[in-house]
Amino acid sequence: MRTILVVLSVALLMTGCSSKSDSKAKTQSKEAEPLCAPAPVRYEQWEEQAKAIAGQVKGIDQVIAVQIDKDLDVAVKVTNFNRFRLESIQKEVSKRLKEAFPESDVHVTADKRLIRDLQKFSENPWPMDVKEACKQKKQFKQFEKKMKG
């Protein structure tokens, strides 16, 4: 008797959904697929390695690194007379990180506003909910567009 009730309730649940809502859900998921096909993952252990590698470059005062999937964004804070060597410092950090993480897309910046924004982003814990993770990844992609390389 219980098995019959279970089978009937499962059948009702399967047929209870209308086809219109299924088509809407499919179109929404197709829109989100390119950015969030597999759930975005933040690799904090790689971020720490990237911070250590970038911190070895002479002239850097602070390093902020965030890696989501294959994208590694690094912000370096350079002060005082080291600002005169800013371009060479960025190139050296980028070169070292590309050697250490060959399968990642590395983006390095020294822009003060982007440093502040990336710092706030890195301090927030990574959400376990897929929708929230997708929102975070979209925000992360906006940082990359501002970095331009």
Tab-separated table of N, CA and C in Angstrom:
chain	number	residue	atom	x	y	z
A	1	MET	N	0.826	-1.194	0.000
A	1	MET	CA	0.000	0.000	0.000
A	1	MET	C	0.877	1.267	0.000
A	2	ARG	N	1.944	1.244	0.792
A	2	ARG	CA	2.831	2.404	0.857
A	2	ARG	C	3.556	2.618	-0.469
A	3	THR	N	3.936	1.544	-1.090
A	3	THR	CA	4.649	1.684	-2.357
A	3	THR	C	3.757	2.292	-3.428
A	4	ILE	N	2.480	1.942	-3.400
A	4	ILE	CA	1.542	2.496	-4.378
A	4	ILE	C	1.403	4.001	-4.148
A	5	LEU	N	1.314	4.417	-2.876
A	5	LEU	CA	1.206	5.840	-2.560
A	5	LEU	C	2.471	6.592	-2.979
A	6	VAL	N	3.607	5.999	-2.760
A	6	VAL	CA	4.867	6.631	-3.148
A	6	VAL	C	4.953	6.788	-4.662
A	7	VAL	N	4.590	5.746	-5.382
A	7	VAL	CA	4.635	5.785	-6.843
A	7	VAL	C	3.654	6.818	-7.373
A	8	LEU	N	2.440	6.859	-6.826
A	8	LEU	CA	1.447	7.839	-7.274
A	8	LEU	C	1.895	9.265	-6.960
A	9	SER	N	2.458	9.486	-5.787
A	9	SER	CA	2.901	10.838	-5.438
A	9	SER	C	4.060	11.295	-6.325
A	10	VAL	N	4.965	10.393	-6.660
A	10	VAL	CA	6.062	10.734	-7.569
A	10	VAL	C	5.508	11.045	-8.956
A	11	ALA	N	4.545	10.264	-9.409
A	11	ALA	CA	3.948	10.493	-10.718
A	11	ALA	C	3.227	11.841	-10.756
A	12	LEU	N	2.525	12.190	-9.673
A	12	LEU	CA	1.839	13.474	-9.615
A	12	LEU	C	2.836	14.633	-9.621
A	13	LEU	N	3.914	14.474	-8.902
A	13	LEU	CA	4.930	15.529	-8.885
A	13	LEU	C	5.566	15.723	-10.258
A	14	MET	N	5.784	14.643	-10.961
A	14	MET	CA	6.409	14.721	-12.280
A	14	MET	C	5.477	15.369	-13.301
A	15	THR	N	4.187	15.076	-13.217
A	15	THR	CA	3.242	15.611	-14.192
A	15	THR	C	2.649	16.940	-13.749
A	16	GLY	N	2.841	17.310	-12.520
A	16	GLY	CA	2.243	18.536	-11.995
A	16	GLY	C	2.867	19.798	-12.546
A	17	CYS	N	4.087	19.754	-12.971
A	17	CYS	CA	4.758	20.937	-13.510
A	17	CYS	C	4.281	21.191	-14.931
A	18	SER	N	3.953	22.435	-15.215
A	18	SER	CA	3.494	22.754	-16.570
A	18	SER	C	4.692	22.905	-17.501
A	19	SER	N	4.471	22.741	-18.770
A	19	SER	CA	5.554	22.817	-19.753
A	19	SER	C	6.029	24.250	-19.952
A	20	LYS	N	5.164	25.235	-19.667
A	20	LYS	CA	5.552	26.632	-19.818
A	20	LYS	C	6.654	27.003	-18.833
A	21	SER	N	6.546	26.604	-17.616
A	21	SER	CA	7.569	26.930	-16.625
A	21	SER	C	8.871	26.197	-16.945
A	22	ASP	N	8.780	25.004	-17.515
A	22	ASP	CA	9.987	24.275	-17.905
A	22	ASP	C	10.727	25.019	-19.009
A	23	SER	N	9.995	25.564	-19.966
A	23	SER	CA	10.649	26.275	-21.066
A	23	SER	C	11.307	27.553	-20.568
A	24	LYS	N	10.671	28.241	-19.598
A	24	LYS	CA	11.276	29.439	-19.016
A	24	LYS	C	12.535	29.080	-18.251
A	25	ALA	N	12.480	28.026	-17.507
A	25	ALA	CA	13.654	27.604	-16.742
A	25	ALA	C	14.795	27.210	-17.664
A	26	LYS	N	14.467	26.566	-18.780
A	26	LYS	CA	15.509	26.165	-19.737
A	26	LYS	C	16.155	27.377	-20.377
A	27	THR	N	15.348	28.406	-20.733
A	27	THR	CA	15.933	29.589	-21.357
A	27	THR	C	16.781	30.361	-20.355
A	28	GLN	N	16.371	30.408	-19.096
A	28	GLN	CA	17.166	31.091	-18.083
A	28	GLN	C	18.478	30.357	-17.844
A	29	SER	N	18.438	29.041	-17.816
A	29	SER	CA	19.663	28.296	-17.585
A	29	SER	C	20.600	28.404	-18.780
A	30	LYS	N	20.050	28.512	-19.996
A	30	LYS	CA	20.895	28.671	-21.181
A	30	LYS	C	21.614	30.007	-21.155
A	31	GLU	N	20.949	31.048	-20.628
A	31	GLU	CA	21.582	32.358	-20.537
A	31	GLU	C	22.736	32.333	-19.535
A	32	ALA	N	22.593	31.585	-18.470
A	32	ALA	CA	23.608	31.553	-17.426
A	32	ALA	C	24.707	30.541	-17.703
A	33	GLU	N	24.500	29.655	-18.671
A	33	GLU	CA	25.451	28.576	-18.926
A	33	GLU	C	26.857	29.010	-19.291
A	34	PRO	N	27.057	29.975	-20.187
A	34	PRO	CA	28.433	30.277	-20.586
A	34	PRO	C	29.325	30.687	-19.411
A	35	LEU	N	28.796	31.419	-18.468
A	35	LEU	CA	29.600	31.877	-17.343
A	35	LEU	C	29.606	30.885	-16.196
A	36	CYS	N	28.513	30.172	-16.014
A	36	CYS	CA	28.367	29.319	-14.837
A	36	CYS	C	28.026	27.875	-15.197
A	37	ALA	N	28.499	27.375	-16.320
A	37	ALA	CA	28.165	26.005	-16.715
A	37	ALA	C	28.546	25.019	-15.615
A	38	PRO	N	29.811	24.883	-15.265
A	38	PRO	CA	30.080	24.220	-14.001
A	38	PRO	C	30.042	25.318	-12.938
A	39	ALA	N	29.683	24.980	-11.745
A	39	ALA	CA	29.609	25.975	-10.678
A	39	ALA	C	30.986	26.612	-10.479
A	40	PRO	N	31.053	27.947	-10.412
A	40	PRO	CA	32.339	28.618	-10.232
A	40	PRO	C	32.999	28.210	-8.906
A	41	VAL	N	34.313	28.032	-8.957
A	41	VAL	CA	35.063	27.597	-7.782
A	41	VAL	C	36.181	28.590	-7.516
A	42	ARG	N	36.345	28.953	-6.265
A	42	ARG	CA	37.440	29.844	-5.858
A	42	ARG	C	38.536	29.001	-5.238
A	43	TYR	N	39.771	29.180	-5.713
A	43	TYR	CA	40.912	28.391	-5.249
A	43	TYR	C	41.768	29.230	-4.312
A	44	GLU	N	41.462	29.155	-3.023
A	44	GLU	CA	42.160	29.993	-2.047
A	44	GLU	C	43.595	29.551	-1.824
A	45	GLN	N	43.900	28.256	-1.959
A	45	GLN	CA	45.278	27.809	-1.774
A	45	GLN	C	46.168	28.340	-2.895
A	46	TRP	N	45.648	28.449	-4.099
A	46	TRP	CA	46.417	29.011	-5.206
A	46	TRP	C	46.582	30.520	-5.040
A	47	GLU	N	45.575	31.156	-4.431
A	47	GLU	CA	45.684	32.584	-4.158
A	47	GLU	C	46.850	32.854	-3.221
A	48	GLU	N	46.990	32.027	-2.202
A	48	GLU	CA	48.094	32.195	-1.253
A	48	GLU	C	49.436	31.984	-1.942
A	49	GLN	N	49.517	31.012	-2.825
A	49	GLN	CA	50.756	30.784	-3.573
A	49	GLN	C	51.068	31.984	-4.467
A	50	ALA	N	50.055	32.530	-5.106
A	50	ALA	CA	50.248	33.692	-5.982
A	50	ALA	C	50.707	34.900	-5.167
A	51	LYS	N	50.145	35.068	-3.970
A	51	LYS	CA	50.579	36.170	-3.104
A	51	LYS	C	52.045	36.016	-2.727
A	52	ALA	N	52.442	34.793	-2.406
A	52	ALA	CA	53.829	34.543	-2.024
A	52	ALA	C	54.783	34.804	-3.193
A	53	ILE	N	54.413	34.361	-4.370
A	53	ILE	CA	55.259	34.559	-5.552
A	53	ILE	C	55.370	36.043	-5.893
A	54	ALA	N	54.249	36.753	-5.901
A	54	ALA	CA	54.268	38.180	-6.234
A	54	ALA	C	54.969	38.992	-5.150
A	55	GLY	N	54.859	38.564	-3.916
A	55	GLY	CA	55.501	39.274	-2.812
A	55	GLY	C	57.014	39.215	-2.857
A	56	GLN	N	57.576	38.282	-3.600
A	56	GLN	CA	59.029	38.161	-3.722
A	56	GLN	C	59.632	39.231	-4.630
A	57	VAL	N	58.814	39.864	-5.447
A	57	VAL	CA	59.305	40.899	-6.351
A	57	VAL	C	59.644	42.146	-5.527
A	58	LYS	N	60.825	42.696	-5.783
A	58	LYS	CA	61.287	43.853	-5.035
A	58	LYS	C	60.450	45.088	-5.368
A	59	GLY	N	60.018	45.794	-4.338
A	59	GLY	CA	59.267	47.022	-4.528
A	59	GLY	C	57.784	46.904	-4.254
A	60	ILE	N	57.295	45.701	-3.980
A	60	ILE	CA	55.865	45.503	-3.735
A	60	ILE	C	55.601	45.547	-2.230
A	61	ASP	N	54.612	46.360	-1.839
A	61	ASP	CA	54.265	46.494	-0.429
A	61	ASP	C	53.130	45.570	-0.021
A	62	GLN	N	52.173	45.346	-0.910
A	62	GLN	CA	51.007	44.523	-0.585
A	62	GLN	C	50.530	43.815	-1.841
A	63	VAL	N	50.029	42.578	-1.652
A	63	VAL	CA	49.524	41.787	-2.776
A	63	VAL	C	48.141	41.256	-2.425
A	64	ILE	N	47.211	41.397	-3.353
A	64	ILE	CA	45.878	40.814	-3.217
A	64	ILE	C	45.674	39.919	-4.431
A	65	ALA	N	45.281	38.683	-4.198
A	65	ALA	CA	45.078	37.740	-5.296
A	65	ALA	C	43.742	37.025	-5.130
A	66	VAL	N	43.045	36.854	-6.234
A	66	VAL	CA	41.779	36.111	-6.257
A	66	VAL	C	41.800	35.224	-7.496
A	67	GLN	N	41.554	33.924	-7.293
A	67	GLN	CA	41.470	33.003	-8.418
A	67	GLN	C	40.123	32.310	-8.397
A	68	ILE	N	39.386	32.490	-9.493
A	68	ILE	CA	38.108	31.818	-9.693
A	68	ILE	C	38.219	31.067	-11.008
A	69	ASP	N	38.006	29.766	-10.941
A	69	ASP	CA	38.174	28.879	-12.083
A	69	ASP	C	39.577	29.065	-12.662
A	70	LYS	N	39.696	29.480	-13.920
A	70	LYS	CA	41.021	29.622	-14.538
A	70	LYS	C	41.533	31.054	-14.535
A	71	ASP	N	40.796	31.974	-13.950
A	71	ASP	CA	41.166	33.386	-13.968
A	71	ASP	C	41.826	33.787	-12.655
A	72	LEU	N	43.031	34.325	-12.741
A	72	LEU	CA	43.782	34.782	-11.575
A	72	LEU	C	43.977	36.284	-11.695
A	73	ASP	N	43.373	37.038	-10.773
A	73	ASP	CA	43.529	38.490	-10.730
A	73	ASP	C	44.413	38.844	-9.555
A	74	VAL	N	45.441	39.635	-9.817
A	74	VAL	CA	46.388	40.021	-8.779
A	74	VAL	C	46.507	41.537	-8.787
A	75	ALA	N	46.379	42.127	-7.613
A	75	ALA	CA	46.568	43.562	-7.456
A	75	ALA	C	47.786	43.769	-6.563
A	76	VAL	N	48.698	44.610	-7.011
A	76	VAL	CA	49.917	44.874	-6.249
A	76	VAL	C	49.939	46.344	-5.842
A	77	LYS	N	50.318	46.579	-4.598
A	77	LYS	CA	50.419	47.941	-4.102
A	77	LYS	C	51.894	48.316	-4.083
A	78	VAL	N	52.216	49.369	-4.807
A	78	VAL	CA	53.588	49.848	-4.918
A	78	VAL	C	53.601	51.306	-4.479
A	79	THR	N	54.485	51.651	-3.552
A	79	THR	CA	54.517	53.016	-3.028
A	79	THR	C	55.900	53.631	-3.182
A	80	ASN	N	55.961	54.907	-2.862
A	80	ASN	CA	57.183	55.709	-2.852
A	80	ASN	C	57.889	55.706	-4.198
A	81	PHE	N	59.204	55.604	-4.182
A	81	PHE	CA	59.974	55.702	-5.426
A	81	PHE	C	59.832	54.464	-6.302
A	82	ASN	N	59.286	53.408	-5.762
A	82	ASN	CA	59.063	52.206	-6.571
A	82	ASN	C	57.987	52.436	-7.633
A	83	ARG	N	57.195	53.506	-7.481
A	83	ARG	CA	56.174	53.838	-8.479
A	83	ARG	C	56.808	54.158	-9.831
A	84	PHE	N	58.072	54.614	-9.809
A	84	PHE	CA	58.753	54.910	-11.067
A	84	PHE	C	59.015	53.633	-11.867
A	85	ARG	N	59.121	52.513	-11.182
A	85	ARG	CA	59.358	51.219	-11.830
A	85	ARG	C	58.072	50.397	-11.948
A	86	LEU	N	56.945	51.040	-11.868
A	86	LEU	CA	55.662	50.345	-11.800
A	86	LEU	C	55.436	49.400	-12.975
A	87	GLU	N	55.706	49.849	-14.169
A	87	GLU	CA	55.462	49.017	-15.343
A	87	GLU	C	56.352	47.772	-15.339
A	88	SER	N	57.617	47.939	-14.995
A	88	SER	CA	58.518	46.777	-14.967
A	88	SER	C	58.153	45.821	-13.830
A	89	ILE	N	57.672	46.364	-12.710
A	89	ILE	CA	57.236	45.514	-11.600
A	89	ILE	C	56.022	44.686	-12.020
A	90	GLN	N	55.063	45.318	-12.680
A	90	GLN	CA	53.869	44.595	-13.139
A	90	GLN	C	54.242	43.501	-14.137
A	91	LYS	N	55.147	43.812	-15.041
A	91	LYS	CA	55.565	42.805	-16.027
A	91	LYS	C	56.265	41.634	-15.355
A	92	GLU	N	57.113	41.929	-14.374
A	92	GLU	CA	57.831	40.854	-13.687
A	92	GLU	C	56.866	39.970	-12.898
A	93	VAL	N	55.907	40.582	-12.206
A	93	VAL	CA	54.909	39.807	-11.463
A	93	VAL	C	54.097	38.947	-12.421
A	94	SER	N	53.678	39.533	-13.527
A	94	SER	CA	52.893	38.790	-14.513
A	94	SER	C	53.693	37.615	-15.076
A	95	LYS	N	54.966	37.845	-15.377
A	95	LYS	CA	55.815	36.789	-15.921
A	95	LYS	C	55.978	35.643	-14.925
A	96	ARG	N	56.249	35.975	-13.673
A	96	ARG	CA	56.434	34.932	-12.649
A	96	ARG	C	55.161	34.131	-12.420
A	97	LEU	N	54.018	34.824	-12.410
A	97	LEU	CA	52.751	34.130	-12.170
A	97	LEU	C	52.354	33.263	-13.362
A	98	LYS	N	52.645	33.715	-14.557
A	98	LYS	CA	52.336	32.898	-15.741
A	98	LYS	C	53.200	31.646	-15.788
A	99	GLU	N	54.435	31.751	-15.274
A	99	GLU	CA	55.293	30.564	-15.193
A	99	GLU	C	54.781	29.597	-14.124
A	100	ALA	N	54.321	30.145	-13.004
A	100	ALA	CA	53.847	29.305	-11.899
A	100	ALA	C	52.466	28.713	-12.178
A	101	PHE	N	51.627	29.453	-12.889
A	101	PHE	CA	50.261	29.016	-13.188
A	101	PHE	C	50.034	29.073	-14.704
A	102	PRO	N	50.629	28.143	-15.449
A	102	PRO	CA	50.539	28.219	-16.916
A	102	PRO	C	49.126	28.007	-17.465
A	103	GLU	N	48.267	27.297	-16.742
A	103	GLU	CA	46.923	27.040	-17.250
A	103	GLU	C	45.938	28.127	-16.841
A	104	SER	N	46.395	29.146	-16.116
A	104	SER	CA	45.511	30.224	-15.668
A	104	SER	C	45.684	31.466	-16.529
A	105	ASP	N	44.616	32.251	-16.606
A	105	ASP	CA	44.669	33.560	-17.254
A	105	ASP	C	45.013	34.578	-16.175
A	106	VAL	N	46.207	35.149	-16.256
A	106	VAL	CA	46.719	36.032	-15.209
A	106	VAL	C	46.479	37.489	-15.600
A	107	HIS	N	45.949	38.272	-14.652
A	107	HIS	CA	45.726	39.702	-14.832
A	107	HIS	C	46.352	40.411	-13.635
A	108	VAL	N	47.225	41.389	-13.909
A	108	VAL	CA	47.922	42.110	-12.840
A	108	VAL	C	47.607	43.592	-12.970
A	109	THR	N	47.341	44.232	-11.838
A	109	THR	CA	47.073	45.666	-11.833
A	109	THR	C	47.721	46.307	-10.614
A	110	ALA	N	47.956	47.629	-10.730
A	110	ALA	CA	48.447	48.411	-9.604
A	110	ALA	C	47.550	49.623	-9.386
A	111	ASP	N	46.390	49.628	-10.006
A	111	ASP	CA	45.427	50.711	-9.871
A	111	ASP	C	44.869	50.720	-8.449
A	112	LYS	N	44.914	51.872	-7.809
A	112	LYS	CA	44.513	51.953	-6.396
A	112	LYS	C	43.043	51.616	-6.187
A	113	ARG	N	42.187	52.059	-7.095
A	113	ARG	CA	40.753	51.758	-6.948
A	113	ARG	C	40.490	50.269	-7.113
A	114	LEU	N	41.161	49.655	-8.094
A	114	LEU	CA	40.989	48.219	-8.295
A	114	LEU	C	41.586	47.421	-7.136
A	115	ILE	N	42.650	47.909	-6.550
A	115	ILE	CA	43.221	47.254	-5.364
A	115	ILE	C	42.193	47.238	-4.247
A	116	ARG	N	41.570	48.388	-4.017
A	116	ARG	CA	40.554	48.486	-2.952
A	116	ARG	C	39.362	47.574	-3.240
A	117	ASP	N	38.886	47.582	-4.496
A	117	ASP	CA	37.736	46.752	-4.857
A	117	ASP	C	38.052	45.259	-4.759
A	118	LEU	N	39.240	44.874	-5.222
A	118	LEU	CA	39.635	43.471	-5.162
A	118	LEU	C	39.853	43.023	-3.717
A	119	GLN	N	40.324	43.942	-2.868
A	119	GLN	CA	40.495	43.630	-1.442
A	119	GLN	C	39.144	43.324	-0.805
A	120	LYS	N	38.153	44.147	-1.086
A	120	LYS	CA	36.808	43.907	-0.552
A	120	LYS	C	36.250	42.581	-1.069
A	121	PHE	N	36.481	42.317	-2.349
A	121	PHE	CA	35.988	41.080	-2.953
A	121	PHE	C	36.651	39.865	-2.318
A	122	SER	N	37.956	39.943	-2.070
A	122	SER	CA	38.678	38.789	-1.518
A	122	SER	C	38.324	38.526	-0.063
A	123	GLU	N	37.906	39.550	0.657
A	123	GLU	CA	37.549	39.372	2.072
A	123	GLU	C	36.210	38.664	2.247
A	124	ASN	N	35.339	38.759	1.252
A	124	ASN	CA	34.033	38.099	1.342
A	124	ASN	C	34.194	36.597	1.156
A	125	PRO	N	33.515	35.793	1.976
A	125	PRO	CA	33.592	34.338	1.784
A	125	PRO	C	32.887	33.927	0.498
A	126	TRP	N	33.385	32.871	-0.107
A	126	TRP	CA	32.796	32.374	-1.358
A	126	TRP	C	31.490	31.663	-1.049
A	127	PRO	N	30.383	32.036	-1.712
A	127	PRO	CA	29.085	31.423	-1.408
A	127	PRO	C	28.998	29.983	-1.909
A	128	MET	N	28.246	29.170	-1.198
A	128	MET	CA	28.025	27.782	-1.598
A	128	MET	C	26.862	27.658	-2.576
A	129	ASP	N	25.982	28.652	-2.593
A	129	ASP	CA	24.849	28.654	-3.503
A	129	ASP	C	25.337	28.972	-4.915
A	130	VAL	N	24.880	28.223	-5.902
A	130	VAL	CA	25.355	28.376	-7.280
A	130	VAL	C	24.961	29.746	-7.840
A	131	LYS	N	23.749	30.197	-7.553
A	131	LYS	CA	23.310	31.491	-8.079
A	131	LYS	C	24.160	32.621	-7.519
A	132	GLU	N	24.431	32.577	-6.228
A	132	GLU	CA	25.277	33.592	-5.604
A	132	GLU	C	26.694	33.520	-6.148
A	133	ALA	N	27.186	32.306	-6.369
A	133	ALA	CA	28.533	32.136	-6.932
A	133	ALA	C	28.592	32.723	-8.340
A	134	CYS	N	27.530	32.561	-9.105
A	134	CYS	CA	27.489	33.142	-10.453
A	134	CYS	C	27.500	34.661	-10.397
A	135	LYS	N	26.767	35.231	-9.436
A	135	LYS	CA	26.776	36.685	-9.273
A	135	LYS	C	28.181	37.172	-8.911
A	136	GLN	N	28.843	36.443	-8.032
A	136	GLN	CA	30.206	36.810	-7.640
A	136	GLN	C	31.150	36.721	-8.839
A	137	LYS	N	30.972	35.699	-9.650
A	137	LYS	CA	31.849	35.537	-10.814
A	137	LYS	C	31.611	36.657	-11.828
A	138	LYS	N	30.366	37.086	-11.995
A	138	LYS	CA	30.081	38.202	-12.903
A	138	LYS	C	30.775	39.475	-12.412
A	139	GLN	N	30.736	39.690	-11.107
A	139	GLN	CA	31.419	40.845	-10.526
A	139	GLN	C	32.928	40.724	-10.743
A	140	PHE	N	33.451	39.516	-10.609
A	140	PHE	CA	34.864	39.245	-10.823
A	140	PHE	C	35.256	39.542	-12.272
A	141	LYS	N	34.399	39.173	-13.214
A	141	LYS	CA	34.662	39.435	-14.625
A	141	LYS	C	34.693	40.934	-14.909
A	142	GLN	N	33.896	41.717	-14.174
A	142	GLN	CA	33.926	43.159	-14.335
A	142	GLN	C	35.282	43.731	-13.903
A	143	PHE	N	35.862	43.155	-12.835
A	143	PHE	CA	37.202	43.571	-12.414
A	143	PHE	C	38.214	43.298	-13.529
A	144	GLU	N	38.093	42.132	-14.153
A	144	GLU	CA	39.019	41.788	-15.225
A	144	GLU	C	38.910	42.744	-16.408
A	145	LYS	N	37.696	43.154	-16.742
A	145	LYS	CA	37.526	44.097	-17.836
A	145	LYS	C	38.208	45.427	-17.514
A	146	LYS	N	38.126	45.842	-16.248
A	146	LYS	CA	38.757	47.093	-15.835
A	146	LYS	C	40.291	46.974	-15.837
A	147	MET	N	40.796	45.767	-15.615
A	147	MET	CA	42.248	45.561	-15.576
A	147	MET	C	42.867	45.632	-16.969
A	148	LYS	N	42.147	45.199	-17.984
A	148	LYS	CA	42.611	45.226	-19.383
A	148	LYS	C	43.958	44.533	-19.558
A	149	GLY	N	44.002	43.276	-19.213
A	149	GLY	CA	45.219	42.514	-19.474
A	149	GLY	C	45.678	41.870	-18.255
